[in-house]
PDB file of C-alpha atoms and ligand atoms in Angstrom:
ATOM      1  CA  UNK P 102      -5.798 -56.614  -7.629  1.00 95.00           C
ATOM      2  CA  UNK P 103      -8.149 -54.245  -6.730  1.00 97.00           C
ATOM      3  CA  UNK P 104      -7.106 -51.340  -4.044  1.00 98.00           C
ATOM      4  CA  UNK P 105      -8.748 -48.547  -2.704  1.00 98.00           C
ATOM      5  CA  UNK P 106      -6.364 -45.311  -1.522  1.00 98.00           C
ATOM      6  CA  UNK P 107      -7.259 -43.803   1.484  1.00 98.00           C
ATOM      7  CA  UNK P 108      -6.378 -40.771   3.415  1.00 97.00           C
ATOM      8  CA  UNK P 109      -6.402 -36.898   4.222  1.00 96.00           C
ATOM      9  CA  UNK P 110      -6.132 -34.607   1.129  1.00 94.00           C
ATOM     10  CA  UNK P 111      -2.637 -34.089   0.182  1.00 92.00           C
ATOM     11  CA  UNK P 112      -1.465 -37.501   1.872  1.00 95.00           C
ATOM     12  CA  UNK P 113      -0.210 -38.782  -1.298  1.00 94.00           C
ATOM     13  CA  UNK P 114      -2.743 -41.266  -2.492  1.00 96.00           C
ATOM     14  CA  UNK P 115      -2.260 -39.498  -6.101  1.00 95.00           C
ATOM     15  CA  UNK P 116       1.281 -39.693  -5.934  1.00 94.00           C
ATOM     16  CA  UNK P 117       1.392 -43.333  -4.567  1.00 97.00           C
ATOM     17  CA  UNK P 118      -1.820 -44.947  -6.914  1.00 97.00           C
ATOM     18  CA  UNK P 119       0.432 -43.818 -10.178  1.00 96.00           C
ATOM     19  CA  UNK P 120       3.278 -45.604  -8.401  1.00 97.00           C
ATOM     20  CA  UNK P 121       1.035 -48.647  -7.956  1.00 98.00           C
ATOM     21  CA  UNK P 122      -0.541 -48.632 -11.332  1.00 98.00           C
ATOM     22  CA  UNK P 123       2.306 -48.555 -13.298  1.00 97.00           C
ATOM     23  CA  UNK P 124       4.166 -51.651 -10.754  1.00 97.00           C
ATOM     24  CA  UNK P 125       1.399 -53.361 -10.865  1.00 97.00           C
ATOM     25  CA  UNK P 126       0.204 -52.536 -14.683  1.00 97.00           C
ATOM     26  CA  UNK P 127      -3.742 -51.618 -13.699  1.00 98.00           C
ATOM     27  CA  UNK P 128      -6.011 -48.560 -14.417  1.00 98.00           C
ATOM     28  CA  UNK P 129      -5.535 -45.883 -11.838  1.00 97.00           C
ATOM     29  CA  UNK P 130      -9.143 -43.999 -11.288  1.00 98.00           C
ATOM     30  CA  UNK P 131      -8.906 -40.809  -9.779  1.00 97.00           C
ATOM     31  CA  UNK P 132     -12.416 -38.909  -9.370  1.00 96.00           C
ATOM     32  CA  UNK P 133     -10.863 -35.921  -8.765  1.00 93.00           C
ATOM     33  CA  UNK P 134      -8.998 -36.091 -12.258  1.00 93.00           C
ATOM     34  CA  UNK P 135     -12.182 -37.301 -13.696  1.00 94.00           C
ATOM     35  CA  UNK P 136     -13.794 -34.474 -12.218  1.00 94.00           C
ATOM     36  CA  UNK P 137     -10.917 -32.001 -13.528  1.00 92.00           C
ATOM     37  CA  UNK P 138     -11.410 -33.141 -16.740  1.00 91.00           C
ATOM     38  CA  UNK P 139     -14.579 -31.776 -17.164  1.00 94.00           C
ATOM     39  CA  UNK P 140     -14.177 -28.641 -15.100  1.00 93.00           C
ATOM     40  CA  UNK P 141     -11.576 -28.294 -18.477  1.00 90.00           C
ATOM     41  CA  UNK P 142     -13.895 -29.625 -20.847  1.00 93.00           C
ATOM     42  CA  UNK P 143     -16.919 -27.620 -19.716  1.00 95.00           C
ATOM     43  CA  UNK P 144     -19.283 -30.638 -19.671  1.00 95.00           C
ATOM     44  CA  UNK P 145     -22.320 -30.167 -17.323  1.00 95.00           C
ATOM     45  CA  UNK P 146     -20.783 -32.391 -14.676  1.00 94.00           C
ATOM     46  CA  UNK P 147     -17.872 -30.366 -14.110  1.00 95.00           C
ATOM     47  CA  UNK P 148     -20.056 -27.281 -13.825  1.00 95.00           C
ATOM     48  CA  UNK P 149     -21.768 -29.319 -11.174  1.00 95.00           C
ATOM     49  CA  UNK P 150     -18.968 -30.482  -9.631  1.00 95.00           C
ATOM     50  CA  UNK P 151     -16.826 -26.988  -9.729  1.00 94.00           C
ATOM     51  CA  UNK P 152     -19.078 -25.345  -7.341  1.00 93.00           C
ATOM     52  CA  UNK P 153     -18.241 -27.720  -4.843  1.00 95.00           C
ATOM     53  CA  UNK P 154     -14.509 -28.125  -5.379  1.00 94.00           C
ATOM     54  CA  UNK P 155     -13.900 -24.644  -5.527  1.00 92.00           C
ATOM     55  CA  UNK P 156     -15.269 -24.842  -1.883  1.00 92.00           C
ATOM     56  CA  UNK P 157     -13.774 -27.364  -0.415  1.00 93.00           C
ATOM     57  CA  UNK P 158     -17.012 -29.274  -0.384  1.00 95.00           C
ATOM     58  CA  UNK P 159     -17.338 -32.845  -1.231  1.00 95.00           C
ATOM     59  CA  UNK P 160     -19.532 -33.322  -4.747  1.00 96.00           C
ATOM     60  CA  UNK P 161     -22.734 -34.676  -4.081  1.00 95.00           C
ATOM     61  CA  UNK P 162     -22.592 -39.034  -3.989  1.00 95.00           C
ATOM     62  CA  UNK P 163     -24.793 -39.544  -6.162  1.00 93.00           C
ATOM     63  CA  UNK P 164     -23.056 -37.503  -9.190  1.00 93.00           C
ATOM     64  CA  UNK P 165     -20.159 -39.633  -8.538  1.00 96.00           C
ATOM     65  CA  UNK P 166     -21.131 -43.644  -7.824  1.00 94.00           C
ATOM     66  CA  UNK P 167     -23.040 -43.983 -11.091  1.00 91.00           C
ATOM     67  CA  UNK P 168     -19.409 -42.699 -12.751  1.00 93.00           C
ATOM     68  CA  UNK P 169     -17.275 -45.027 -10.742  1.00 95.00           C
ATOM     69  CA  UNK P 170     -19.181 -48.490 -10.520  1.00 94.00           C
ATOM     70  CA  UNK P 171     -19.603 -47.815 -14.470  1.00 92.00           C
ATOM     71  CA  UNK P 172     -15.535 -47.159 -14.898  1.00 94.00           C
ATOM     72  CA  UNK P 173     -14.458 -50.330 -12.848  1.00 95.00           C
ATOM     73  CA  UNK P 174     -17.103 -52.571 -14.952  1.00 92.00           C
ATOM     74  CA  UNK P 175     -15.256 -51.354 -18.135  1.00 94.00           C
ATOM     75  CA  UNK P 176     -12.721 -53.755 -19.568  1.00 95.00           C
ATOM     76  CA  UNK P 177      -9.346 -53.064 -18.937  1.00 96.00           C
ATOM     77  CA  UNK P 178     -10.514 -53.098 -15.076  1.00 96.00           C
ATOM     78  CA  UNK P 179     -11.125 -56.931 -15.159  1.00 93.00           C
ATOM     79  CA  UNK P 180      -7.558 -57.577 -13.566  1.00 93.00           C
ATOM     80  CA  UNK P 181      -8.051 -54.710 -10.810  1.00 96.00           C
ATOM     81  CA  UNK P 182      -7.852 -50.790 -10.409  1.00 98.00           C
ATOM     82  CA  UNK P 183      -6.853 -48.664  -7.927  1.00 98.00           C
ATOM     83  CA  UNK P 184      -9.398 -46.515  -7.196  1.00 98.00           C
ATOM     84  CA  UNK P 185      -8.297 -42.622  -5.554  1.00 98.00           C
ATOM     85  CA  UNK P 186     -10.736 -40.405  -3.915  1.00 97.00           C
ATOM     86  CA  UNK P 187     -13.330 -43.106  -4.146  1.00 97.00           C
ATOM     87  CA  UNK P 188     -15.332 -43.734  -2.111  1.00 98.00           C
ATOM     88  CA  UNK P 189     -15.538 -40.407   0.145  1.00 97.00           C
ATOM     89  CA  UNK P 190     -18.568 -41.479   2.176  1.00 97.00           C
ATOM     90  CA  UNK P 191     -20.028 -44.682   4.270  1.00 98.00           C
ATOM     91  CA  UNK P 192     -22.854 -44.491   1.214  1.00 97.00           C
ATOM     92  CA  UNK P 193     -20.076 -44.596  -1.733  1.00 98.00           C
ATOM     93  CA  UNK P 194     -18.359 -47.205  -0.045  1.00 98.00           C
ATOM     94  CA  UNK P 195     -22.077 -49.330   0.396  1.00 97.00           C
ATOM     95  CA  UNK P 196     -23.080 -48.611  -2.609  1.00 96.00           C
ATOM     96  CA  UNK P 197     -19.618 -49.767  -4.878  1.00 96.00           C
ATOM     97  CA  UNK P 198     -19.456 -53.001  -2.488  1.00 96.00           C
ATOM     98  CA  UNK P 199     -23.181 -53.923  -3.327  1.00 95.00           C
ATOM     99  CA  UNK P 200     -21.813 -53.306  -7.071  1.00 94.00           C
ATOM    100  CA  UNK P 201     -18.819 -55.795  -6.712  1.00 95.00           C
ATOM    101  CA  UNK P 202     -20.790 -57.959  -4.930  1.00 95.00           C
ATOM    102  CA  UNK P 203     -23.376 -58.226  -7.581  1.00 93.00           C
ATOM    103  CA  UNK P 204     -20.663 -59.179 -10.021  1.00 90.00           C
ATOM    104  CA  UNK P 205     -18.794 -61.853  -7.362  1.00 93.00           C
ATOM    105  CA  UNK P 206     -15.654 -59.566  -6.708  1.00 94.00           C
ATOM    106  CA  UNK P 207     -14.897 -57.783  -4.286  1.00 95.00           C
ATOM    107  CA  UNK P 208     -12.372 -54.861  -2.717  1.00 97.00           C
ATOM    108  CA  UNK P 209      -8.693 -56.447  -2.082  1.00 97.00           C
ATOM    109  CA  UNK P 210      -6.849 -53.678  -0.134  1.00 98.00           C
ATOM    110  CA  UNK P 211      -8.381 -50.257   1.399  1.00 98.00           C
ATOM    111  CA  UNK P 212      -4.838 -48.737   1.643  1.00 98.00           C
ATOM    112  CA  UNK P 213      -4.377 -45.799   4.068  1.00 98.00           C
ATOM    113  CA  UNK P 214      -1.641 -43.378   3.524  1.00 98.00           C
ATOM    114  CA  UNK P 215      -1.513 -41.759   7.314  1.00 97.00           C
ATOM    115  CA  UNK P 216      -0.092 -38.104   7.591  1.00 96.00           C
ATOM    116  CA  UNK P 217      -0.892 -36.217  10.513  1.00 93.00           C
ATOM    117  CA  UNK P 218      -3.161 -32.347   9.664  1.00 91.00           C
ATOM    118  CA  UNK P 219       0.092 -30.457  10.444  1.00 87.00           C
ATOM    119  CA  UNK P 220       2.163 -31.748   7.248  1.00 90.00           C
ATOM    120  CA  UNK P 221      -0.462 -31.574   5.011  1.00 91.00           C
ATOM    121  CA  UNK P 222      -1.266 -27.438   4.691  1.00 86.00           C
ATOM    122  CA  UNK P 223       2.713 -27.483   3.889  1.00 83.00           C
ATOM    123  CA  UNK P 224       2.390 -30.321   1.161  1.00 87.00           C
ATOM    124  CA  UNK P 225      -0.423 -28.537  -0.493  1.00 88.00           C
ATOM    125  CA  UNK P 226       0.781 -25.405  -1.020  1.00 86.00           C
ATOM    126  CA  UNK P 227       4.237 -26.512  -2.524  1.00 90.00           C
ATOM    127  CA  UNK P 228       1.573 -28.736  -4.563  1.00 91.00           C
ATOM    128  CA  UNK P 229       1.675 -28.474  -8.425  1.00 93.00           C
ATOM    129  CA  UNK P 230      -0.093 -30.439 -11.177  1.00 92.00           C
ATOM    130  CA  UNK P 231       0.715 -30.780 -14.702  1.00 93.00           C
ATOM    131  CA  UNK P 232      -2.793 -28.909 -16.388  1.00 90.00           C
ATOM    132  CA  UNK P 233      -2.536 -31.079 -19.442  1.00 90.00           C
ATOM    133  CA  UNK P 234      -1.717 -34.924 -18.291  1.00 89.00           C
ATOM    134  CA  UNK P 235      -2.277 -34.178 -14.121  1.00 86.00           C
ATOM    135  CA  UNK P 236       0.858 -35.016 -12.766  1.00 90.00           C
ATOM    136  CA  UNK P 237       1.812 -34.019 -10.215  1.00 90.00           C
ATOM    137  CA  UNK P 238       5.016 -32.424  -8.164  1.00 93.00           C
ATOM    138  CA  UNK P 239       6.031 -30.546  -5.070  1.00 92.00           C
ATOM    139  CA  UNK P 240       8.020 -27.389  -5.218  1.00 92.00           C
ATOM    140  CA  UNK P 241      10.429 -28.922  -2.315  1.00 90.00           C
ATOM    141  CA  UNK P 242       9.892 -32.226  -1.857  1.00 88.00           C
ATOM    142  CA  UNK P 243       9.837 -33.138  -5.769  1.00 91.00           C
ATOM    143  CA  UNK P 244      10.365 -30.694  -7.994  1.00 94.00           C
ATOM    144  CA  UNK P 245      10.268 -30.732 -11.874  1.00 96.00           C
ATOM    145  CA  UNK P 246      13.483 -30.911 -13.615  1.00 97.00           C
ATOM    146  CA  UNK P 247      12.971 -27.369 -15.322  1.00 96.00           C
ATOM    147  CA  UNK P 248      10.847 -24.846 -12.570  1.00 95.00           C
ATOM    148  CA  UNK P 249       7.125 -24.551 -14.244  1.00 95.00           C
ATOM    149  CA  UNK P 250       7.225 -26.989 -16.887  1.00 97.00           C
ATOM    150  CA  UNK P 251       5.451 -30.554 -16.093  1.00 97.00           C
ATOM    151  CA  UNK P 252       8.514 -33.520 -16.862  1.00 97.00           C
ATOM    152  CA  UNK P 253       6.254 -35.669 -18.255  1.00 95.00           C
ATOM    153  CA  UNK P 254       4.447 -34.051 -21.357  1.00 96.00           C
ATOM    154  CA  UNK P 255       6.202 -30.350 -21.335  1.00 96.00           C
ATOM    155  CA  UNK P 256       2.714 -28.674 -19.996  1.00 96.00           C
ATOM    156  CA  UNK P 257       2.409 -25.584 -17.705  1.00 96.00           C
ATOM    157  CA  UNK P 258       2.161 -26.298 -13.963  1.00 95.00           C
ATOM    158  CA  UNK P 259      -0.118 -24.564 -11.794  1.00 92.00           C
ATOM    159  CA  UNK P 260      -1.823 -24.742  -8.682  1.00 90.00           C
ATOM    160  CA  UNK P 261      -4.721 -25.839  -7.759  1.00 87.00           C
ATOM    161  CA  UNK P 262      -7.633 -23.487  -6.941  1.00 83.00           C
ATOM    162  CA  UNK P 263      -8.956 -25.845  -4.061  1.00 87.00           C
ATOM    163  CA  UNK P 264      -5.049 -25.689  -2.729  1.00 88.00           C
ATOM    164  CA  UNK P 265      -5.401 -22.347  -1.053  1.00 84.00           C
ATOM    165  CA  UNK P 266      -4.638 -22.590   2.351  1.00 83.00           C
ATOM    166  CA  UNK P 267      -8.194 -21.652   3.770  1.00 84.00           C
ATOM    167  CA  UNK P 268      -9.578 -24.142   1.358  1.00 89.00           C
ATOM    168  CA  UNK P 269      -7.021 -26.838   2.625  1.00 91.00           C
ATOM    169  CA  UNK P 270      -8.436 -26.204   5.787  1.00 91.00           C
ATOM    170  CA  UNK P 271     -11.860 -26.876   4.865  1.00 93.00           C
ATOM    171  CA  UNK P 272     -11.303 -30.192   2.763  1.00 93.00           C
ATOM    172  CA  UNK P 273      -9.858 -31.326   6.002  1.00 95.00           C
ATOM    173  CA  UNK P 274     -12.393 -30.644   8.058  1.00 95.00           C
ATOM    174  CA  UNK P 275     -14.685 -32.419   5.354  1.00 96.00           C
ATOM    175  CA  UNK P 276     -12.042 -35.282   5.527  1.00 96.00           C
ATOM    176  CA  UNK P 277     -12.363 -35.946   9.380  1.00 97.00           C
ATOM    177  CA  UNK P 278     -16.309 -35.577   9.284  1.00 97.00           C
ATOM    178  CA  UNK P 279     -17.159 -38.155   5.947  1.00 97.00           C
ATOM    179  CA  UNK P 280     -14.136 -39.604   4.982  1.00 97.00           C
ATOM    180  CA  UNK P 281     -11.998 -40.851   8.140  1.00 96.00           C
ATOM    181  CA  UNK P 282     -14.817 -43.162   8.828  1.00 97.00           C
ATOM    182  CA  UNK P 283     -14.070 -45.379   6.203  1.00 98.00           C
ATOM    183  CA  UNK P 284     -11.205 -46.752   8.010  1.00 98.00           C
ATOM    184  CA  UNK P 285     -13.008 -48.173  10.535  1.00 98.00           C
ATOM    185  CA  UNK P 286     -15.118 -49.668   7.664  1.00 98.00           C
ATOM    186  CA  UNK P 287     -12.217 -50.969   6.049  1.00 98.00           C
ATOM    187  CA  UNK P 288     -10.912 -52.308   9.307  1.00 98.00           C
ATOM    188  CA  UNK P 289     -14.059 -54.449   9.885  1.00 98.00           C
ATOM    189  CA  UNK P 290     -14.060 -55.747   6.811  1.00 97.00           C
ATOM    190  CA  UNK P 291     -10.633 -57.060   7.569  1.00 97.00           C
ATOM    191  CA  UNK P 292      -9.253 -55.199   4.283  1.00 98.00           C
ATOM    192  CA  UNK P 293      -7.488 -52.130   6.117  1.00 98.00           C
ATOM    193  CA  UNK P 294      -3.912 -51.795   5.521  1.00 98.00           C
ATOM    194  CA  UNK P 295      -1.766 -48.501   6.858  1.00 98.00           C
ATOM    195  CA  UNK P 296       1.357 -46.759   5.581  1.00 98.00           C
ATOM    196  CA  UNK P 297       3.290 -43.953   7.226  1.00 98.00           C
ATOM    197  CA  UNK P 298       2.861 -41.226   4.517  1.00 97.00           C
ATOM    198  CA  UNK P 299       5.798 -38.961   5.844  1.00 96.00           C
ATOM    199  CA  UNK P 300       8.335 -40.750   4.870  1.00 96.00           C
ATOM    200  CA  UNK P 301       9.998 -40.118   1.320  1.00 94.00           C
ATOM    201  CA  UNK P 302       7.917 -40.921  -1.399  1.00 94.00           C
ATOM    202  CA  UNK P 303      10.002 -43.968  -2.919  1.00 96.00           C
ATOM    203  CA  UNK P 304      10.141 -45.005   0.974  1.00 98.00           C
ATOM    204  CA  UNK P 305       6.085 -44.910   1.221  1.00 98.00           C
ATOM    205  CA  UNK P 306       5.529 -47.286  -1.953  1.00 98.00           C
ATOM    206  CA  UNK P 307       9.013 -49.408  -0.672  1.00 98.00           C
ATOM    207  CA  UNK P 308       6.611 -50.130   2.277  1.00 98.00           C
ATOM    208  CA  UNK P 309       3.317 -50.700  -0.166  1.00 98.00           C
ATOM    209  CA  UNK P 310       5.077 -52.730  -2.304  1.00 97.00           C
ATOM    210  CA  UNK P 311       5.849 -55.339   0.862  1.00 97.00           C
ATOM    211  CA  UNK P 312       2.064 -55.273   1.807  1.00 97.00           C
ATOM    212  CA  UNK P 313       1.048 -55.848  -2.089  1.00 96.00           C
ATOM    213  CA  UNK P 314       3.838 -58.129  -3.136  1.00 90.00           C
ATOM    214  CA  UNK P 315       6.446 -58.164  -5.816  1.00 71.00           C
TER     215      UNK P 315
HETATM  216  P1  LIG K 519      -9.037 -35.183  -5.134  1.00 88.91           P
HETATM  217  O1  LIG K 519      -8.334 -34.752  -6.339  1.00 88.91           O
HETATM  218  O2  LIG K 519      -9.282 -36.640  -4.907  1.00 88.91           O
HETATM  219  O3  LIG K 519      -8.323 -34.499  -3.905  1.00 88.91           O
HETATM  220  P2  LIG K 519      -7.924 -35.075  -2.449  1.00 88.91           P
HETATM  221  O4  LIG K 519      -8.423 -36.368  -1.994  1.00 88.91           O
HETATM  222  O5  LIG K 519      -8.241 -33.939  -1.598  1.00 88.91           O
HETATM  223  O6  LIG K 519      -6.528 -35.489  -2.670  1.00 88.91           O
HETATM  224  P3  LIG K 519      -5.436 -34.677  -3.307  1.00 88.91           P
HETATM  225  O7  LIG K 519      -5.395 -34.933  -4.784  1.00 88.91           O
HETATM  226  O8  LIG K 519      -5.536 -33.248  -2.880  1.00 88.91           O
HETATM  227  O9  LIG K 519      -4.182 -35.269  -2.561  1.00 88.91           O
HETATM  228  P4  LIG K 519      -3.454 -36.667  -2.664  1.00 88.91           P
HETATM  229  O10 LIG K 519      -3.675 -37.441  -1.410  1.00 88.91           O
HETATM  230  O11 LIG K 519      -3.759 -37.357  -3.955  1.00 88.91           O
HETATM  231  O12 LIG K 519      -1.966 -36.161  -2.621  1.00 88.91           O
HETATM  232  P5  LIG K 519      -0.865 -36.006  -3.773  1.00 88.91           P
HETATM  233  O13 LIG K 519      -0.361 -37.356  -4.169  1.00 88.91           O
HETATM  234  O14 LIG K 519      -1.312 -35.092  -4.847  1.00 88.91           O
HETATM  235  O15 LIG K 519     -10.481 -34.469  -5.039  1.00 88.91           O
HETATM  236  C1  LIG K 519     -10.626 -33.078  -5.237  1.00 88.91           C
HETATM  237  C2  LIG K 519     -12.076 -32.713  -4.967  1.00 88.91           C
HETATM  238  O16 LIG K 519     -12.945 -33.428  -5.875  1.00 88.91           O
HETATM  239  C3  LIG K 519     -12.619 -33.050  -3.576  1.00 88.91           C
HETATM  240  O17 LIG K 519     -12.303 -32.055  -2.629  1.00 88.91           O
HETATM  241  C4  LIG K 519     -14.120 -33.162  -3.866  1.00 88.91           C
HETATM  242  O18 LIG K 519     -14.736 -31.886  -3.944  1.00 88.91           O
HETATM  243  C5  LIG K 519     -14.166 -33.796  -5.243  1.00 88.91           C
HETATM  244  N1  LIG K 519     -14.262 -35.260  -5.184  1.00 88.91           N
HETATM  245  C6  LIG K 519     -13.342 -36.152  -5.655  1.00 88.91           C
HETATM  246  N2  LIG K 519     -13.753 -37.403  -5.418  1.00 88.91           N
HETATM  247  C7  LIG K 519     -14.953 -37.327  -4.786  1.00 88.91           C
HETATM  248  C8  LIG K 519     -15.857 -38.286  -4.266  1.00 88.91           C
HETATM  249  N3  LIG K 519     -15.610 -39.614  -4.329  1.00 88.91           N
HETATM  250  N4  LIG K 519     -16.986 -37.842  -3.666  1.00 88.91           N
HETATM  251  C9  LIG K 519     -17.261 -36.529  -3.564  1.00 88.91           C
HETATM  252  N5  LIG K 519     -16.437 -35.559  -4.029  1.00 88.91           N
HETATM  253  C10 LIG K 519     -15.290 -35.952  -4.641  1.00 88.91           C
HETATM  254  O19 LIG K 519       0.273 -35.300  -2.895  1.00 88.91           O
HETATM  255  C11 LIG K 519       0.105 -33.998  -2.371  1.00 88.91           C
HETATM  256  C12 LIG K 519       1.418 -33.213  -2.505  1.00 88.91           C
HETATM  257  O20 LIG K 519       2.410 -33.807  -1.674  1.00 88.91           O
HETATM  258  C13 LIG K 519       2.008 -33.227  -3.937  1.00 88.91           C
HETATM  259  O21 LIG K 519       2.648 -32.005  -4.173  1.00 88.91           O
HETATM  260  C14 LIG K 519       3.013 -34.373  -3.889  1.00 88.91           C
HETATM  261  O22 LIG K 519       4.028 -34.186  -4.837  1.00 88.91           O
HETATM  262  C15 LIG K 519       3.519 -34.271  -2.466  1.00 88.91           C
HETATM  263  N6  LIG K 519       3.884 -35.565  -1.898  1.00 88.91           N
HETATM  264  C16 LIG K 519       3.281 -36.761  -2.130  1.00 88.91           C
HETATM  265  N7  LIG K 519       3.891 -37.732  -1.410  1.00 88.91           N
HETATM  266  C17 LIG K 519       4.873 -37.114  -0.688  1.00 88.91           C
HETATM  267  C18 LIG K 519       5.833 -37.568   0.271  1.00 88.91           C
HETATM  268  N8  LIG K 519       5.888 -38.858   0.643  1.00 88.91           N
HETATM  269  N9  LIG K 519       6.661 -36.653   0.807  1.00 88.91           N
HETATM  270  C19 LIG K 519       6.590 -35.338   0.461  1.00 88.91           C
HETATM  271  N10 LIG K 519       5.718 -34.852  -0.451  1.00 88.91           N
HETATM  272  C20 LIG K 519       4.856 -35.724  -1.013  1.00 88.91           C
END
């Protein structure tokens, strides 16, 4: 199964591909993980990359379809991915379909997590992420079992330096301009599938899981 997440920054696509990837046992590729990797690791892509992040900016396409069309033709992707924060742009989203279809495959769902601007600032500033494994938490809505301290591998949280309010603010305004077109290419290619992202998160993938299957 292969399944594209779609939606505003902070809707939960993060949140609801790990849900999905560990259901449905398949890689989960997140660009912007990929991306904080090497911000971490100092490679010459994330110093690339960084000076766009850290302005809300999107990263230039054509530092980032080379990476993805080369991760989904790697092995353990031959029963499906779910790809998050790919593709951004109309371009990304030509260029990986002319990759699939080169290889006779092809995009199952585009799933789009919907949450309206005014829920998102609040999302992403009670955001946290794990800086050692990148998971990730919400200071309200869920919060870690011990305040700080990342459940999962015991890491210190923090948050993120592109989840400053007036950078929120930007990354939507970059969301509505290159991103919220993909729906409508999703929708004509018959592939677009919506869920309400405000509900709870166990509700959101409850409602996923029906459009996917058991
Ligand atoms: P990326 O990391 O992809 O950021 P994003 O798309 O802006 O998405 P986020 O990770 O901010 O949010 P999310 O939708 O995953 O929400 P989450 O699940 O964490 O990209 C970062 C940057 O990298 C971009 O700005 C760009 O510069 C660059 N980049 C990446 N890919 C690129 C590409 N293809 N082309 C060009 N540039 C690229 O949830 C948010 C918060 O809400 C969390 O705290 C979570 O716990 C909480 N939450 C989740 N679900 C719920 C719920 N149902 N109810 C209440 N709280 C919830």
């Amino acid at each position: 199964m292969k399944i594209i997440m779609l939606g505003a920054p902070g809707a939960g696509k993060g949140t609801q591909a790990k849900l999905i990837a560990d259901q449905y046992q398949i890689p989960h590729i997140s660009t912007g993980d990929i991306f904080r990797a090497n911000i971490k690791n100092g490679t010459e892509l994330g110093k690339k990359a960084k000076s766009y992040m850290d302005q809300g900016l999107l990263v230039p396409d054509e530092l980032v379809v080379d990476l993805v069309v080369d991760r989904v033709a790697q092995d353990d992707c031959v029963n499906g991915y779910v790809l998050d924060g790919f593709p951004r742009t109309i371009p990304q989203a030509t260029a990986l379909d002319e990759a699939l279809i080169k290889k006779g495959t092809g995009i199952d769902y585009a799933l789009n997590v919907d949450v309206p601007d005014e829920n998102i600032i609040r999302r992403m500033s009670g955001r946290r992420a794990c800086v050692n494994c990148g998971a990730t938490y919400h200071i309200v809505h869920i919060p870690t079992k011990v305040e700080g301290i990342c459940d999962r591998c015991g890491s210190e949280l923090i948050l993120r330096d592109d989840d400053k309010p007036e950078t929120v603010q930007k990354r939507l305004n970059v969301y509505h301009e290159q991103t919220q077109p993909l729906i409508d290419y999703y929708s004509k290619a018959g592939i677009l599938v919506s869920v309400d992202g405000t509900k709870d998160m166990m509700e959101v993938f409850a409602d996923i899981e029906k459009i996917l299957g058991e």
